[in-house]
Short mmCIF file of C-alpha atoms in Angstrom, two decimals:
data_model
loop_
_atom_site.label_atom_id
_atom_site.label_comp_id
_atom_site.label_asym_id
_atom_site.label_seq_id
_atom_site.Cartn_x
_atom_site.Cartn_y
_atom_site.Cartn_z
CA MET A 288 -2.66 20.61 -63.85
CA VAL A 289 -1.26 17.17 -63.10
CA LYS A 290 1.01 18.63 -60.45
CA SER A 291 -1.71 20.58 -58.92
CA CYS A 292 -3.87 17.35 -58.60
CA TYR A 293 -0.95 15.59 -57.15
CA ASN A 294 -0.41 18.30 -54.51
CA ASN A 295 -4.19 18.21 -53.58
CA ASP A 296 -4.05 14.35 -53.22
CA MET A 297 -1.10 14.64 -50.95
CA SER A 298 -2.74 17.35 -48.93
CA ILE A 299 -5.82 15.16 -48.41
CA PHE A 300 -3.47 12.23 -47.50
CA ALA A 301 -1.49 14.27 -45.08
CA LEU A 302 -4.80 15.48 -43.41
CA PHE A 303 -6.10 11.83 -43.30
CA LEU A 304 -2.81 10.68 -41.76
CA LEU A 305 -2.83 13.58 -39.23
CA GLY A 306 -6.33 12.65 -38.28
CA ILE A 307 -5.31 8.99 -37.57
CA ILE A 308 -2.33 10.13 -35.51
CA SER A 309 -4.54 12.50 -33.53
CA ALA A 310 -7.16 9.87 -32.90
CA THR A 311 -4.53 7.29 -31.76
CA GLU A 312 -2.87 9.81 -29.55
CA PHE A 313 -6.35 10.69 -28.01
CA PHE A 314 -7.11 6.96 -27.49
CA LEU A 315 -3.73 6.28 -25.83
CA LEU A 316 -4.20 9.32 -23.69
CA ILE A 317 -7.59 8.15 -22.55
CA ARG A 318 -6.36 4.60 -21.91
CA ILE A 319 -3.41 5.79 -19.79
CA SER A 320 -5.56 8.19 -17.89
CA THR A 321 -8.16 5.52 -17.21
CA LEU A 322 -5.51 2.92 -16.05
CA LEU A 323 -3.63 5.42 -13.94
CA ALA A 324 -6.97 6.31 -12.21
CA LYS A 325 -7.57 2.63 -11.61
CA PHE A 326 -4.05 2.17 -10.33
CA ARG A 327 -4.27 5.11 -7.95
CA GLU A 328 -3.34 4.75 -4.35
CA ARG A 329 -5.87 4.98 -1.49
CA SER A 330 -5.49 5.45 2.25
CA TYR A 331 -6.88 2.76 4.52
CA VAL A 332 -4.79 3.27 7.75
CA THR A 333 -5.70 5.93 10.24
CA GLY A 334 -4.18 5.22 13.59
CA SER A 335 -2.17 3.04 15.91
CA GLU A 336 -5.29 1.28 17.14
CA VAL A 337 -5.92 -0.04 13.68
CA LEU A 338 -2.25 -1.22 13.10
CA ALA A 339 -2.37 -3.30 16.35
CA HIS A 340 -4.88 -5.63 14.69
CA MET A 341 -3.19 -5.94 11.33
CA PRO A 342 -1.59 -9.24 9.99
CA SER A 343 2.09 -10.02 10.30
CA VAL A 344 4.43 -9.24 7.22
CA SER A 345 7.74 -10.77 6.21
CA VAL A 346 9.81 -8.30 4.18
CA CYS A 347 12.04 -10.36 1.92
CA ILE A 348 15.11 -9.02 0.05
CA ALA A 349 17.33 -11.01 -2.30
CA ALA A 350 20.74 -9.36 -2.79
CA ARG A 351 23.67 -10.28 -5.03
CA ASN A 352 26.60 -7.86 -5.07
CA GLU A 353 24.41 -5.04 -4.03
CA ARG A 354 26.67 -2.98 -1.69
CA HIS A 355 25.68 0.13 -3.59
CA ALA A 356 22.07 0.13 -2.39
CA MET A 357 21.76 -2.42 0.33
CA THR A 358 22.19 -0.23 3.36
CA ARG A 359 19.81 2.41 2.12
CA CYS A 360 17.10 -0.12 1.49
CA ILE A 361 17.31 -1.99 4.80
CA GLU A 362 17.44 1.35 6.72
CA SER A 363 14.20 2.50 4.97
CA VAL A 364 12.36 -0.75 5.87
CA LEU A 365 13.53 -0.62 9.50
CA ALA A 366 12.13 2.91 9.76
CA SER A 367 8.67 1.40 9.24
CA THR A 368 5.92 2.09 11.70
CA TYR A 369 4.36 -1.33 10.99
CA PRO A 370 4.41 -3.26 14.33
CA LYS A 371 4.23 -6.80 13.13
CA MET A 372 7.13 -7.13 10.75
CA GLU A 373 10.20 -9.33 10.32
CA VAL A 374 13.07 -8.61 7.85
CA LEU A 375 14.76 -11.26 5.98
CA VAL A 376 17.67 -10.63 3.67
CA LEU A 377 19.43 -13.32 1.48
CA ASP A 378 22.82 -12.98 0.02
CA ASP A 379 23.02 -14.89 -3.16
CA GLU A 380 26.70 -15.72 -3.27
CA SER A 381 27.90 -12.12 -3.51
CA VAL A 382 31.55 -11.59 -4.28
CA ASP A 383 31.73 -8.10 -2.61
CA ASN A 384 30.92 -7.00 0.98
CA THR A 385 27.07 -7.41 0.60
CA SER A 386 26.92 -10.14 3.25
CA SER A 387 28.87 -8.00 5.71
CA LEU A 388 26.55 -5.05 5.18
CA ILE A 389 23.45 -7.32 5.79
CA LYS A 390 25.07 -8.82 9.00
CA ALA A 391 25.67 -5.31 10.30
CA PHE A 392 21.89 -4.98 10.87
CA ALA A 393 21.66 -8.14 12.94
CA HIS A 394 21.31 -6.13 16.12
CA GLU A 395 18.17 -4.46 14.71
CA GLY A 396 16.46 -7.83 13.96
CA VAL A 397 17.34 -8.30 10.39
CA ARG A 398 17.83 -12.01 9.71
CA PHE A 399 20.81 -12.94 7.34
CA ILE A 400 20.10 -15.84 5.07
CA GLN A 401 22.95 -17.36 3.08
CA GLY A 402 21.95 -18.45 -0.44
CA ASP A 403 22.90 -22.07 -1.26
CA THR A 404 23.84 -23.93 -4.44
CA LEU A 405 21.38 -23.45 -7.26
CA PRO A 406 19.42 -26.70 -7.79
CA ARG A 407 19.13 -27.93 -11.29
CA GLY A 408 16.21 -26.38 -13.40
CA TRP A 409 15.99 -23.26 -11.17
CA LEU A 410 16.68 -19.64 -12.00
CA GLY A 411 18.85 -17.86 -9.38
CA ARG A 412 16.32 -15.22 -8.59
CA ASN A 413 13.42 -17.72 -8.34
CA HIS A 414 15.43 -19.99 -5.94
CA ALA A 415 16.26 -16.99 -3.78
CA PHE A 416 12.47 -16.25 -3.63
CA GLN A 417 11.77 -19.76 -2.59
CA THR A 418 14.36 -19.80 0.05
CA LEU A 419 12.99 -16.50 1.51
CA LEU A 420 9.56 -17.90 1.36
CA ARG A 421 10.37 -20.94 3.31
CA GLU A 422 12.14 -18.96 6.09
CA SER A 423 9.39 -16.45 6.41
CA SER A 424 6.57 -16.66 8.91
CA GLY A 425 4.31 -13.59 8.16
CA THR A 426 0.76 -13.75 6.92
CA TYR A 427 2.09 -11.68 3.97
CA VAL A 428 5.38 -11.82 2.15
CA LEU A 429 6.66 -8.47 0.75
CA PHE A 430 9.44 -8.96 -1.71
CA LEU A 431 11.57 -5.86 -2.41
CA SER A 432 14.45 -5.21 -4.71
CA VAL A 433 17.57 -3.60 -3.05
CA ASP A 434 16.90 -0.40 -5.11
CA THR A 435 13.61 0.27 -3.41
CA ILE A 436 13.14 2.80 -0.70
CA MET A 437 10.13 2.63 1.61
CA SER A 438 8.68 5.33 3.65
CA PRO A 439 7.62 4.68 7.25
CA HIS A 440 3.96 4.21 6.34
CA SER A 441 4.22 2.17 3.15
CA ILE A 442 3.87 -1.39 4.58
CA ALA A 443 0.82 -0.37 6.57
CA GLN A 444 -0.85 1.21 3.54
CA LEU A 445 -0.04 -1.97 1.46
CA VAL A 446 -1.36 -4.39 3.96
CA ALA A 447 -4.42 -2.38 4.74
CA TYR A 448 -5.24 -2.18 0.86
CA ALA A 449 -4.71 -5.92 0.55
CA GLU A 450 -7.05 -6.68 3.54
CA SER A 451 -9.70 -4.34 2.36
CA THR A 452 -9.83 -5.51 -1.14
CA ASP A 453 -9.37 -9.21 -0.26
CA SER A 454 -6.42 -9.40 -2.62
CA GLN A 455 -4.10 -12.46 -2.83
CA MET A 456 -1.37 -10.42 -4.56
CA ILE A 457 -0.45 -6.74 -4.95
CA SER A 458 2.49 -5.14 -6.94
CA VAL A 459 3.57 -1.56 -6.95
CA LEU A 460 5.24 0.72 -9.50
CA PRO A 461 7.50 2.88 -7.33
CA GLN A 462 7.68 6.63 -7.75
CA ARG A 463 10.57 8.15 -9.49
CA ARG A 464 12.12 11.51 -8.46
CA ASN A 465 14.84 13.71 -9.88
CA VAL A 466 13.44 13.25 -13.24
CA LEU A 467 16.17 14.99 -15.23
CA ARG A 468 18.66 12.05 -14.40
CA ALA A 469 19.15 9.63 -17.41
CA ASP A 470 18.13 6.49 -15.36
CA ILE A 471 14.80 8.14 -14.52
CA LEU A 472 14.13 9.25 -18.05
CA PHE A 473 14.69 5.94 -19.64
CA SER A 474 13.20 3.64 -16.85
CA PRO A 475 9.48 4.23 -17.54
CA PHE A 476 9.73 3.13 -21.28
CA ARG A 477 9.90 -0.55 -20.35
CA TYR A 478 6.55 -0.17 -18.48
CA PHE A 479 4.67 2.02 -21.12
CA TRP A 480 3.38 -0.80 -23.28
CA GLN A 481 2.83 -3.20 -20.38
CA ILE A 482 0.46 -0.61 -18.70
CA LEU A 483 -1.32 -0.04 -22.15
CA GLY A 484 -1.91 -3.83 -22.53
CA HIS A 485 -2.96 -4.41 -18.93
CA ARG A 486 -5.39 -7.38 -19.13
CA VAL A 487 -5.80 -10.90 -17.58
CA SER A 488 -3.43 -12.60 -20.07
CA HIS A 489 -0.75 -9.85 -19.52
CA PRO A 490 -1.26 -7.91 -16.32
CA MET A 491 0.93 -4.96 -15.38
CA VAL A 492 3.27 -6.21 -12.57
CA ALA A 493 6.25 -4.48 -10.99
CA SER A 494 9.11 -6.90 -10.01
CA SER A 495 10.70 -4.35 -7.58
CA VAL A 496 7.81 -4.45 -5.12
CA TRP A 497 5.23 -7.17 -4.81
CA MET A 498 3.31 -8.79 -1.90
CA ALA A 499 1.24 -11.86 -1.57
CA ARG A 500 -0.46 -14.06 1.16
CA ARG A 501 2.34 -16.49 2.09
CA LYS A 502 0.25 -19.68 2.59
CA THR A 503 -1.74 -19.09 -0.53
CA ILE A 504 1.12 -18.87 -2.97
CA GLN A 505 3.00 -21.76 -1.29
CA ALA A 506 -0.17 -23.82 -1.90
CA ASP A 507 -0.99 -22.61 -5.35
CA PHE A 508 2.57 -22.67 -6.70
CA GLY A 509 4.10 -25.69 -4.93
CA ASP A 510 6.45 -23.40 -2.77
CA LEU A 511 7.26 -21.74 -6.15
CA SER A 512 8.55 -24.86 -7.79
CA SER A 513 6.01 -24.50 -10.53
CA VAL A 514 7.52 -21.15 -11.51
CA LYS A 515 11.13 -22.30 -10.82
CA ASP A 516 12.25 -21.50 -14.44
CA SER A 517 10.03 -18.47 -15.23
CA VAL A 518 11.92 -15.41 -16.27
CA GLU A 519 9.38 -13.23 -14.39
CA PRO A 520 7.78 -15.49 -11.77
CA GLU A 521 5.79 -12.54 -10.24
CA GLY A 522 4.23 -12.13 -13.61
CA ASP A 523 2.93 -15.72 -13.61
CA ILE A 524 1.76 -15.43 -10.12
CA ALA A 525 -0.11 -12.08 -10.99
CA ARG A 526 -1.66 -13.70 -13.96
CA HIS A 527 -3.15 -16.42 -11.80
CA TYR A 528 -4.75 -14.17 -9.22
CA PHE A 529 -5.76 -11.56 -11.82
CA ALA A 530 -7.97 -14.20 -13.38
CA GLN A 531 -9.54 -14.68 -10.01
CA HIS A 532 -10.05 -11.00 -9.46
CA ALA A 533 -7.65 -11.27 -6.48
CA TYR A 534 -4.59 -9.25 -7.93
CA LYS A 535 -4.21 -5.51 -7.63
CA PHE A 536 -1.66 -3.09 -9.25
CA LEU A 537 -0.77 0.32 -7.77
CA ALA A 538 1.33 3.23 -8.94
CA SER A 539 3.00 4.84 -5.95
CA ARG A 540 2.76 8.41 -5.21
CA THR A 541 3.09 10.53 -2.04
CA LEU A 542 0.67 8.30 -0.07
CA LEU A 543 2.35 5.08 -0.48
CA GLY A 544 5.79 6.74 -0.60
CA ILE A 545 7.53 4.06 -2.27
CA GLN A 546 10.51 5.24 -4.40
CA TYR A 547 13.06 3.38 -6.70
CA HIS A 548 16.55 4.35 -7.65
CA LYS A 549 18.38 2.19 -10.12
CA LYS A 550 21.38 3.04 -12.17
CA ILE A 551 20.89 2.96 -15.95
CA SER A 552 23.61 0.24 -16.40
CA SER A 553 21.59 -1.90 -13.92
CA GLN A 554 18.41 -1.23 -15.83
CA ILE A 555 19.96 -2.39 -19.07
CA GLU A 556 20.99 -5.75 -17.32
CA THR A 557 17.40 -6.13 -16.15
CA VAL A 558 16.09 -5.58 -19.72
CA VAL A 559 18.59 -8.20 -20.98
CA ARG A 560 17.66 -10.65 -18.33
CA VAL A 561 13.88 -10.20 -18.36
CA ARG A 562 12.45 -8.24 -21.32
CA TYR A 563 14.62 -9.70 -24.11
CA PRO A 564 13.62 -13.34 -23.36
CA GLU A 565 9.96 -12.28 -23.16
#
């Protein structure tokens, strides 16, 4: 009799626990679906006559020992249909042939910038951003990691979206393909909880692709000196503009056409550098 009551109690507890799990899964599914719908891409550019009146963009890439992806990234940027664009690539004291790869594109208008000695109190990546920002001249600065691949219309869509929504900053979660590779299977995990917790104090932001109005962030962040020691400066910038309803996050699909390919070893290095300190 005692055993029968115990089994009944366990059955009730199991059903109760299953109900909680199911409710949690349902809530997470609704939350993810709602946010992904909010983050979906939209088309704002229709023809060359529209592009002719768009503001200028400085595409800024910081590289350090990136020969594995440097050429592919620059070639994808140069294939852009955007008419008012400059490309700046900074070599942050690489010890491989990254600088030679960058200089090989000089005849196509790519500006090579040599990184200098890191000032006291600055993190290397942040100082590279500051150097690129100072050298740029566009209305917008578009920061890309070397593992990013742009489609010919990506920049036009980003700028048009920023203009139409009056955004000071936009970041993009690139699309991943060949999903059976290990680096693709593991990479979304570091963004999962960030997407679920997307709010003013902790906005979802992707470090691989982010764009901001140049003069605005120079004025608001002291030419980035106010975030010189931030582990994720783009996160601090996004938080500032999100509170002003001037930050947007997008998840790229076919329309934006922004892809990302990064080896799992490099992803682990990024987690150690960024996520672990957080």
